[in-house]
mmCIF file of C-alpha atoms in Angstrom:
data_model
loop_
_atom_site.group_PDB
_atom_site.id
_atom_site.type_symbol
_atom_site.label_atom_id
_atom_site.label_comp_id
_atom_site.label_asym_id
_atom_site.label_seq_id
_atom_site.Cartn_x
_atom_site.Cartn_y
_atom_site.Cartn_z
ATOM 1 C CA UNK A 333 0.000 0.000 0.000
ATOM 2 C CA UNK A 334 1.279 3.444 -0.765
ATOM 3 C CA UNK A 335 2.588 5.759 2.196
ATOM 4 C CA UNK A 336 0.032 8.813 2.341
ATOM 5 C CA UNK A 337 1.782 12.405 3.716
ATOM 6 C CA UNK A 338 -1.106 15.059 4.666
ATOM 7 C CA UNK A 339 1.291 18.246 5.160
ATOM 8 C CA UNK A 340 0.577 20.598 2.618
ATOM 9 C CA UNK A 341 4.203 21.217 1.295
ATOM 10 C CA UNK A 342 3.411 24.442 -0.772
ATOM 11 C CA UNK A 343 2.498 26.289 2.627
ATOM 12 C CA UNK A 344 5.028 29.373 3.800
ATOM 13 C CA UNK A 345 6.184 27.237 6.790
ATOM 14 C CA UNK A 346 6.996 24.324 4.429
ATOM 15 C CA UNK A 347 8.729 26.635 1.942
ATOM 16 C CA UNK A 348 10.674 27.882 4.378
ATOM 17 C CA UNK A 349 11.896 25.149 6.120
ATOM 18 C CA UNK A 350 10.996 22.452 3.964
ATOM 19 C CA UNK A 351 14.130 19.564 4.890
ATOM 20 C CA UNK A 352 12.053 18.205 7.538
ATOM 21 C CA UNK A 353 9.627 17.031 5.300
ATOM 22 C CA UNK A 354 11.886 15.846 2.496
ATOM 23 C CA UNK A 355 13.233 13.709 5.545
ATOM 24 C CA UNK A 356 10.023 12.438 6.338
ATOM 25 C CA UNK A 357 8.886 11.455 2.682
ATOM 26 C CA UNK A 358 12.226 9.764 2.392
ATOM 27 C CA UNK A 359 11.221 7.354 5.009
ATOM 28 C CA UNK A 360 7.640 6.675 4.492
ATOM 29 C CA UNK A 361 9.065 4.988 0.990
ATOM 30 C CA UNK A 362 10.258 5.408 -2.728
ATOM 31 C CA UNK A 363 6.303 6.623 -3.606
ATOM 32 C CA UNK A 364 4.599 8.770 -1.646
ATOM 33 C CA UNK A 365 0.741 10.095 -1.940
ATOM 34 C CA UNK A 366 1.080 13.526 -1.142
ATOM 35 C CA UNK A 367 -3.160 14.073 -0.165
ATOM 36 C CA UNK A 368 -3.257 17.608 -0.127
ATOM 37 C CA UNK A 369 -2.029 17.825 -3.464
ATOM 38 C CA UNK A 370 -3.757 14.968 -5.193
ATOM 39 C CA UNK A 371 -0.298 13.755 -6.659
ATOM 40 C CA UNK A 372 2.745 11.087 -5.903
ATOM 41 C CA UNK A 373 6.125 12.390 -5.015
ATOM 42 C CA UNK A 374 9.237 10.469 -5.736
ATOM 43 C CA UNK A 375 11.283 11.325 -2.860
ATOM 44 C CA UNK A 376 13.981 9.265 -3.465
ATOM 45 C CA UNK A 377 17.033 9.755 -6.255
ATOM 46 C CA UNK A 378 16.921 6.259 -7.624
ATOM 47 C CA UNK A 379 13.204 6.126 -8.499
ATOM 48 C CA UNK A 380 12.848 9.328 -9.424
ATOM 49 C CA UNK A 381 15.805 8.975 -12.236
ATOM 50 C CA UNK A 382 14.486 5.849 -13.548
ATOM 51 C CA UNK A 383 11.082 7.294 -13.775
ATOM 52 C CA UNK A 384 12.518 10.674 -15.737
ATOM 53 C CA UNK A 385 14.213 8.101 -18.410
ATOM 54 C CA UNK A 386 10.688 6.479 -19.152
ATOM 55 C CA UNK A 387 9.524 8.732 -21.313
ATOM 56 C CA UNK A 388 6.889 6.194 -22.602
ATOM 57 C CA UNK A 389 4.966 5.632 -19.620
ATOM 58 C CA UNK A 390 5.266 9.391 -17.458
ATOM 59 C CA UNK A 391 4.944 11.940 -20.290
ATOM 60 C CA UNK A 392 5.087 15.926 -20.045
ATOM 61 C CA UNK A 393 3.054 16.936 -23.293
ATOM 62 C CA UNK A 394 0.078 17.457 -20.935
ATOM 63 C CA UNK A 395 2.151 19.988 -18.714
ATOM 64 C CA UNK A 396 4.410 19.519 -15.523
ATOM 65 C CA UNK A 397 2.418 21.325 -13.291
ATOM 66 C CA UNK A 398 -0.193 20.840 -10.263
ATOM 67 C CA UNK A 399 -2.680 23.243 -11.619
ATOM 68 C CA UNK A 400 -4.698 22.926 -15.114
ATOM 69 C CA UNK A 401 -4.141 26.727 -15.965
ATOM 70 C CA UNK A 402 -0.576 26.510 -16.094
ATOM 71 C CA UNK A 403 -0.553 23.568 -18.062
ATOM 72 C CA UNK A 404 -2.591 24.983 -20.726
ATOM 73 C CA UNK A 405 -0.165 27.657 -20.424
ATOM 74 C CA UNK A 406 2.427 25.221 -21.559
ATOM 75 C CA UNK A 407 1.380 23.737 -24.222
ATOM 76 C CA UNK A 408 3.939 24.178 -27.564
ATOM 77 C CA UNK A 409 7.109 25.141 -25.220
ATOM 78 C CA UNK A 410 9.918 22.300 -24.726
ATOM 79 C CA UNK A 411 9.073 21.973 -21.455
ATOM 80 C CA UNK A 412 5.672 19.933 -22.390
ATOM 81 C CA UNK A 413 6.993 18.160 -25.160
ATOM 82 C CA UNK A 414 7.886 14.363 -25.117
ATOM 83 C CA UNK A 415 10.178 11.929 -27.665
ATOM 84 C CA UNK A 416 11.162 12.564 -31.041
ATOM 85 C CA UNK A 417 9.321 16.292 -30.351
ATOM 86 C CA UNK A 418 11.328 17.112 -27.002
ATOM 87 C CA UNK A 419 14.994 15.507 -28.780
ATOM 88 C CA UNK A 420 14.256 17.474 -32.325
ATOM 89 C CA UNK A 421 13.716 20.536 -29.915
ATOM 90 C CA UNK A 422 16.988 20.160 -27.173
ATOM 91 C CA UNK A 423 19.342 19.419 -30.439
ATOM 92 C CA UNK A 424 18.540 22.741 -31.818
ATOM 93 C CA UNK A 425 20.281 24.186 -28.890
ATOM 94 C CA UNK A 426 22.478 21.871 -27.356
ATOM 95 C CA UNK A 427 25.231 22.170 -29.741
ATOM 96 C CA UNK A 428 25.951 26.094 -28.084
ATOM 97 C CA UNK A 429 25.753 24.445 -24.594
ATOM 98 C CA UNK A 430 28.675 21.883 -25.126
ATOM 99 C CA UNK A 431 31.669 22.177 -23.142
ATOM 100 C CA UNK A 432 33.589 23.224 -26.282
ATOM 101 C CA UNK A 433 31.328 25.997 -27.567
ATOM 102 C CA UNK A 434 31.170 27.355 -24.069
ATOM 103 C CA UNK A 435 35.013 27.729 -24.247
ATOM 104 C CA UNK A 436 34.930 30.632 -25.983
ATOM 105 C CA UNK A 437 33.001 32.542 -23.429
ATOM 106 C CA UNK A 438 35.596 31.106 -20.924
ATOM 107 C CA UNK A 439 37.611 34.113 -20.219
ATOM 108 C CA UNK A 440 34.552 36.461 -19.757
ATOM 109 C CA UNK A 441 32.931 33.818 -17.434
ATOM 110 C CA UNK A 442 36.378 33.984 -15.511
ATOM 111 C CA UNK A 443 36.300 37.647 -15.284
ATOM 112 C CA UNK A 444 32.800 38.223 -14.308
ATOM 113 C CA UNK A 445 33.920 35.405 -11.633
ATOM 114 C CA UNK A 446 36.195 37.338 -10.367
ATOM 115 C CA UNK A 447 34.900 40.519 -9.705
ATOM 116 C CA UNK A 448 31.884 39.154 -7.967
ATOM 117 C CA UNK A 449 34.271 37.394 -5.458
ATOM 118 C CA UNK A 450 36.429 40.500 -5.449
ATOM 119 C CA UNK A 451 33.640 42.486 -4.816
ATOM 120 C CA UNK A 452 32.264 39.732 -2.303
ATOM 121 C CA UNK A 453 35.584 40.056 -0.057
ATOM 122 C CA UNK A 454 35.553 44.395 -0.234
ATOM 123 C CA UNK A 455 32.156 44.293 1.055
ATOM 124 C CA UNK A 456 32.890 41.657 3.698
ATOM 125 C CA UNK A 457 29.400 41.017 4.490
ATOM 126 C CA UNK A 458 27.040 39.846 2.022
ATOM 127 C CA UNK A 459 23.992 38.471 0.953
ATOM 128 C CA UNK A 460 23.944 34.780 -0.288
ATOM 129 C CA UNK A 461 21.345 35.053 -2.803
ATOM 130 C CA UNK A 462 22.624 37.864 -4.209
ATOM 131 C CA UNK A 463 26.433 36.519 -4.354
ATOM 132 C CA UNK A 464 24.563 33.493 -5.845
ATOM 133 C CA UNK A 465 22.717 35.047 -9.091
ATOM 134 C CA UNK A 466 25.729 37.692 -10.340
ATOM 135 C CA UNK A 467 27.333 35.369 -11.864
ATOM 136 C CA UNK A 468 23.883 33.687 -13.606
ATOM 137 C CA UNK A 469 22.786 37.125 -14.375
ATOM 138 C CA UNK A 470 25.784 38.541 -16.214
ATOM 139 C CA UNK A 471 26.810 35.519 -18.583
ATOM 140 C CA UNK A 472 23.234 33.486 -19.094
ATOM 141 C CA UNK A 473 21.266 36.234 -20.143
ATOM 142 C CA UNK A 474 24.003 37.565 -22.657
ATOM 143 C CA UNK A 475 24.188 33.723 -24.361
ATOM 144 C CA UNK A 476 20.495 33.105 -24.638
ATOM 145 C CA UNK A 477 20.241 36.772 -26.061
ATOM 146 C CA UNK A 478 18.072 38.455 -23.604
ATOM 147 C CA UNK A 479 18.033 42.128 -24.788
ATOM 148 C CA UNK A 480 20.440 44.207 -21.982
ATOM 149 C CA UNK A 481 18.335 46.878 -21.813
ATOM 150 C CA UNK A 482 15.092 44.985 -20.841
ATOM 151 C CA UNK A 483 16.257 42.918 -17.896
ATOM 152 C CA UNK A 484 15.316 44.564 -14.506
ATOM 153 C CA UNK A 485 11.866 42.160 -14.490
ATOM 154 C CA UNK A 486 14.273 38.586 -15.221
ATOM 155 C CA UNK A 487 14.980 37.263 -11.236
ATOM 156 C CA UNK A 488 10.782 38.394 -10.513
ATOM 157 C CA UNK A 489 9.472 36.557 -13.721
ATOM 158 C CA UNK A 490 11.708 33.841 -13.128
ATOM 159 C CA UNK A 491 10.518 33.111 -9.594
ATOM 160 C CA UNK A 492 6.887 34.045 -10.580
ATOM 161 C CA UNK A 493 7.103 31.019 -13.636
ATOM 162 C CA UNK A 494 8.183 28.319 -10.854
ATOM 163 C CA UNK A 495 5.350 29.400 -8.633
ATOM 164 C CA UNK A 496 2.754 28.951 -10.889
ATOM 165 C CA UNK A 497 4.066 25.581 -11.589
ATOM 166 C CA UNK A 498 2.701 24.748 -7.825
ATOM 167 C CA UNK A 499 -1.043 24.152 -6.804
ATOM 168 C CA UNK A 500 -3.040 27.030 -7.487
ATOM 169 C CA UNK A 501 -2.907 28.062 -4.328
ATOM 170 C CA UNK A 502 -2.593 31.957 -3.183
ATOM 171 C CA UNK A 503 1.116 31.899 -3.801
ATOM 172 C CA UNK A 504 0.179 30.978 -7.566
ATOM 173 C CA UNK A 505 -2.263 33.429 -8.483
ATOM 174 C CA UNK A 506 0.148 36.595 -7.006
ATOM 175 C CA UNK A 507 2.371 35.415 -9.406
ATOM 176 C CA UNK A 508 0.241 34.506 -12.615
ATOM 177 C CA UNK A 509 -0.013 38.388 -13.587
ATOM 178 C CA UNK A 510 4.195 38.495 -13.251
ATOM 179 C CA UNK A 511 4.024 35.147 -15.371
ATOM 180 C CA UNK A 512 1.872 36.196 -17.840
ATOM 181 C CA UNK A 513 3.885 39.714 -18.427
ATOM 182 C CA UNK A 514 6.609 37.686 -18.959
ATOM 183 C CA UNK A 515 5.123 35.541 -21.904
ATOM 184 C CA UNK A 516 4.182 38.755 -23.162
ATOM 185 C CA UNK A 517 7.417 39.662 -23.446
ATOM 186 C CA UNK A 518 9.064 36.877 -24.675
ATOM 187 C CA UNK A 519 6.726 36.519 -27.575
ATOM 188 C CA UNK A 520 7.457 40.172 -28.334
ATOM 189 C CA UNK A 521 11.068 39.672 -28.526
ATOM 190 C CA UNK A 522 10.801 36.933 -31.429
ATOM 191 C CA UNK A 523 7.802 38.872 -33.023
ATOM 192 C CA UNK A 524 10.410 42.123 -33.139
ATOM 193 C CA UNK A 525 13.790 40.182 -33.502
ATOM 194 C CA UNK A 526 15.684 42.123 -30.585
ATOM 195 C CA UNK A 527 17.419 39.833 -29.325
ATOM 196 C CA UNK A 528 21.496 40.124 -29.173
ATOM 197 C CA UNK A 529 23.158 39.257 -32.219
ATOM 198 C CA UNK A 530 24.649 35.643 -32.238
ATOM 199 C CA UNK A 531 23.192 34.382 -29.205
ATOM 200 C CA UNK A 532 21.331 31.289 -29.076
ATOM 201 C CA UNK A 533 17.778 32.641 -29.848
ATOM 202 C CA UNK A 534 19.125 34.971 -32.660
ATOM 203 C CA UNK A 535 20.676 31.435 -34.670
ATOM 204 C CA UNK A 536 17.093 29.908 -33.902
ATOM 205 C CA UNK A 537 15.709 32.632 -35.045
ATOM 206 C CA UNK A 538 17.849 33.307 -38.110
ATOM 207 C CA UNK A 539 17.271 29.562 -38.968
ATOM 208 C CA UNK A 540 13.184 30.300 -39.055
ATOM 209 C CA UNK A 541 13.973 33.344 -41.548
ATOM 210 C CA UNK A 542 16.060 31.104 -43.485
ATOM 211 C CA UNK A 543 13.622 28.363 -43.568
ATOM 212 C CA UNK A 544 15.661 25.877 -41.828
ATOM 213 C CA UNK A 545 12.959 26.070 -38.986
ATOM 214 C CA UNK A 546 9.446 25.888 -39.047
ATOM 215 C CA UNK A 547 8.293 30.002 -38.262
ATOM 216 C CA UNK A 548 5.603 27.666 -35.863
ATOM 217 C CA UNK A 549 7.870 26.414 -33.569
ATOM 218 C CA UNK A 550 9.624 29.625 -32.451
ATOM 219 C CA UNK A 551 7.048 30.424 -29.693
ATOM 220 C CA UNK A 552 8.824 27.058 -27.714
ATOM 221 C CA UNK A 553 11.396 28.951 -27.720
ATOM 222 C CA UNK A 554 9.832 31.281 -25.142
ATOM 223 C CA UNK A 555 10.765 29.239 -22.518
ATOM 224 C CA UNK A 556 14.335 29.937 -23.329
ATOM 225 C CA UNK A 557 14.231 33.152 -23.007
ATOM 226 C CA UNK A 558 13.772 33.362 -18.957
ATOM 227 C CA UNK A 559 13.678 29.500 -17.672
ATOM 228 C CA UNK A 560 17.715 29.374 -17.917
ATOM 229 C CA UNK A 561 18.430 31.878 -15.349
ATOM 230 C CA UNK A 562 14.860 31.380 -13.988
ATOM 231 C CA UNK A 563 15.745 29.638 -10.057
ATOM 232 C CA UNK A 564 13.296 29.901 -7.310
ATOM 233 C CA UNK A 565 14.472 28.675 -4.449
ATOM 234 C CA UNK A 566 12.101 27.035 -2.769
ATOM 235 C CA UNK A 567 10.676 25.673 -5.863
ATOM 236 C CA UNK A 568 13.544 23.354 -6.989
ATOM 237 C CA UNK A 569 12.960 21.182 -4.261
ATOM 238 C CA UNK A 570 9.573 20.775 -4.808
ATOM 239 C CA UNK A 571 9.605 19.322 -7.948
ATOM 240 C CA UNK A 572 8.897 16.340 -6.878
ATOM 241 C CA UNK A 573 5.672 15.308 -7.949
ATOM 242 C CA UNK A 574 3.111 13.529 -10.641
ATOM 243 C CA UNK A 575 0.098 14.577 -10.853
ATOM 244 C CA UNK A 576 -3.270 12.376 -10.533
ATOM 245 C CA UNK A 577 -4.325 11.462 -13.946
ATOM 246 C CA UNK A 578 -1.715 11.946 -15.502
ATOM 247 C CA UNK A 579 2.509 11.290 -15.275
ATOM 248 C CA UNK A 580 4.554 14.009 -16.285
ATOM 249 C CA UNK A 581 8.084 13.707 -16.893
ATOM 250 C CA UNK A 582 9.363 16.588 -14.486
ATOM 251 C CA UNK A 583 9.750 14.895 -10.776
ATOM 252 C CA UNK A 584 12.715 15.453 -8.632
ATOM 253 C CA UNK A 585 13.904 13.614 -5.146
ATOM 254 C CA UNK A 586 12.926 15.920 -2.853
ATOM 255 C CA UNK A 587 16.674 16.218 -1.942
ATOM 256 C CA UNK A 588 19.790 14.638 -2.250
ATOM 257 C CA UNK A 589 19.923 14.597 -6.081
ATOM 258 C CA UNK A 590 23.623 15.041 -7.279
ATOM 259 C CA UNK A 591 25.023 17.280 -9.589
ATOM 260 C CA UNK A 592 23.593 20.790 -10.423
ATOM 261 C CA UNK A 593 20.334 22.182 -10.903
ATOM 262 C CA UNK A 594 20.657 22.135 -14.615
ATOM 263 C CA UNK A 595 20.373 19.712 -17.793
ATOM 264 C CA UNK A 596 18.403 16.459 -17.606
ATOM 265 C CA UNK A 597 21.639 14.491 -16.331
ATOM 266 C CA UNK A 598 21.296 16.296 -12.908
ATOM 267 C CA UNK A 599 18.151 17.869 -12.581
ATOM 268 C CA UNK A 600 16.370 15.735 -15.184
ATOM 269 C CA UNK A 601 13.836 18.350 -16.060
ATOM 270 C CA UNK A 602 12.936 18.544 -19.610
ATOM 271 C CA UNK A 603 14.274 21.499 -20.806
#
């Protein structure tokens, strides 16, 4: 029989401080019925991974989320995209994210490195969070091809797009007007093609022109634009579950998983 856990791990408390409960769904068993949320979690690394590489059985084309709205939301991004779809879409990109092609932005990563840590030890006392997103927010933004001038909004629509991927509970809905602004935006920056010149979106982009790529499939590409750097903190751990009804491919132990919080290898979320 499956292990039922009543705490409702979307509330403030649980966000918070939420290792207490990772610790107690990693006892009660490799499956857990989460009953607040309607939904299994995985909490454990080993099921978890083999369930992410069974992309026959727990699918993502439906959407990854707890709540309908966002799902619908989702629908022609790679996120919600399975197979043949979701490998056609990941090879378009993957080729600028190999350790080779990122070479040649080594220097400037090195530099930007640098001064943050510099800057970290003039100061003396700082501010994790905001040692830990410099770094993201200087180099990511510049290789996806985020325009430089239109970037105050990226950390708030970043964390806003993770909370609507929770229950639609009040945390959701403060966020679905930030989330929705930032679709708004992305789509405008394909629509007007000001994006910076040779990043990844501008090749995508230039391949659609050229008719290399179907013109249809560049609003996927929306999630590019702001999930890279996009990190909420509380919400990376608590992407661990599937949905009733459905199995999407984007569950996560709820700690413990190695590696970073990025690519499918670590994080295993379809991006």
């Amino acid at each position: 029989m499956t292990a039922t856990y009543a705490a409702d791990l979307y509330s403030t408390d649980a966000i918070l401080d939420p290792h207490p409960h990772y610790e107690k769904l990693r006892r009660l068993g490799p499956v857990v019925w989460l009953d607040r949320h309607k939904c299994f979690a995985l909490p454990r690394y080993p099921e978890c991974k083999a369930t992410l590489r069974d992309d026959e059985q727990f699918l993502s084309r439906e959407g990854v989320s707890l709540n309908t709205l966002s799902n619908k939301l989702s629908h022609g991004t790679t996120l919600a995209s399975d197979g043949d779809e979701h490998a056609d879409r990941r090879k378009l990109v993957a080729h600028r994210l190999l350790p080779r092609a990122l070479r040649a932005i080594g220097d400037t990563v090195e530099e930007q490195a640098n001064a943050v840590v510099e800057e970290a030890v003039r100061r003396r006392d700082v501010d994790g969070v905001e040692l830990a997103s410099a770094l993201p927010l200087a180099i990511v933004p510049d290789l996806v091809g985020w325009p430089r001038d239109q970037r105050e909004h990226l950390i708030e629509w970043g964390g806003a797009t993770f909370d609507i991927l929770g229950p639609l509970n009040w945390q959701a809905v403060k966020a679905m007007p930030r989330a929705l602004q930032m679709l708004r935006f992305a789509r405008r920056v394909v629509r007007q093609r000001n994006v910076l010149p040779g990043s990844i979106v501008d090749e995508l982009l230039t391949a659609a022109d050229a008719g290399v790529l179907d013109h249809s499939a560049c609003p996927a590409f929306d999630d590019r634009l702001h999930r890279p750097v996009a990190g909420h903190h509380h919400q990376r751990d608590l992407e661990c579950a599937v949905p009733a009804g459905h199995a999407p491919r984007t569950v996560a132990p709820a700690q413990g998983r190695p590696g970073s919080d990025s690519g499918r290898g670590q994080r295993d979320r379809p991006l």
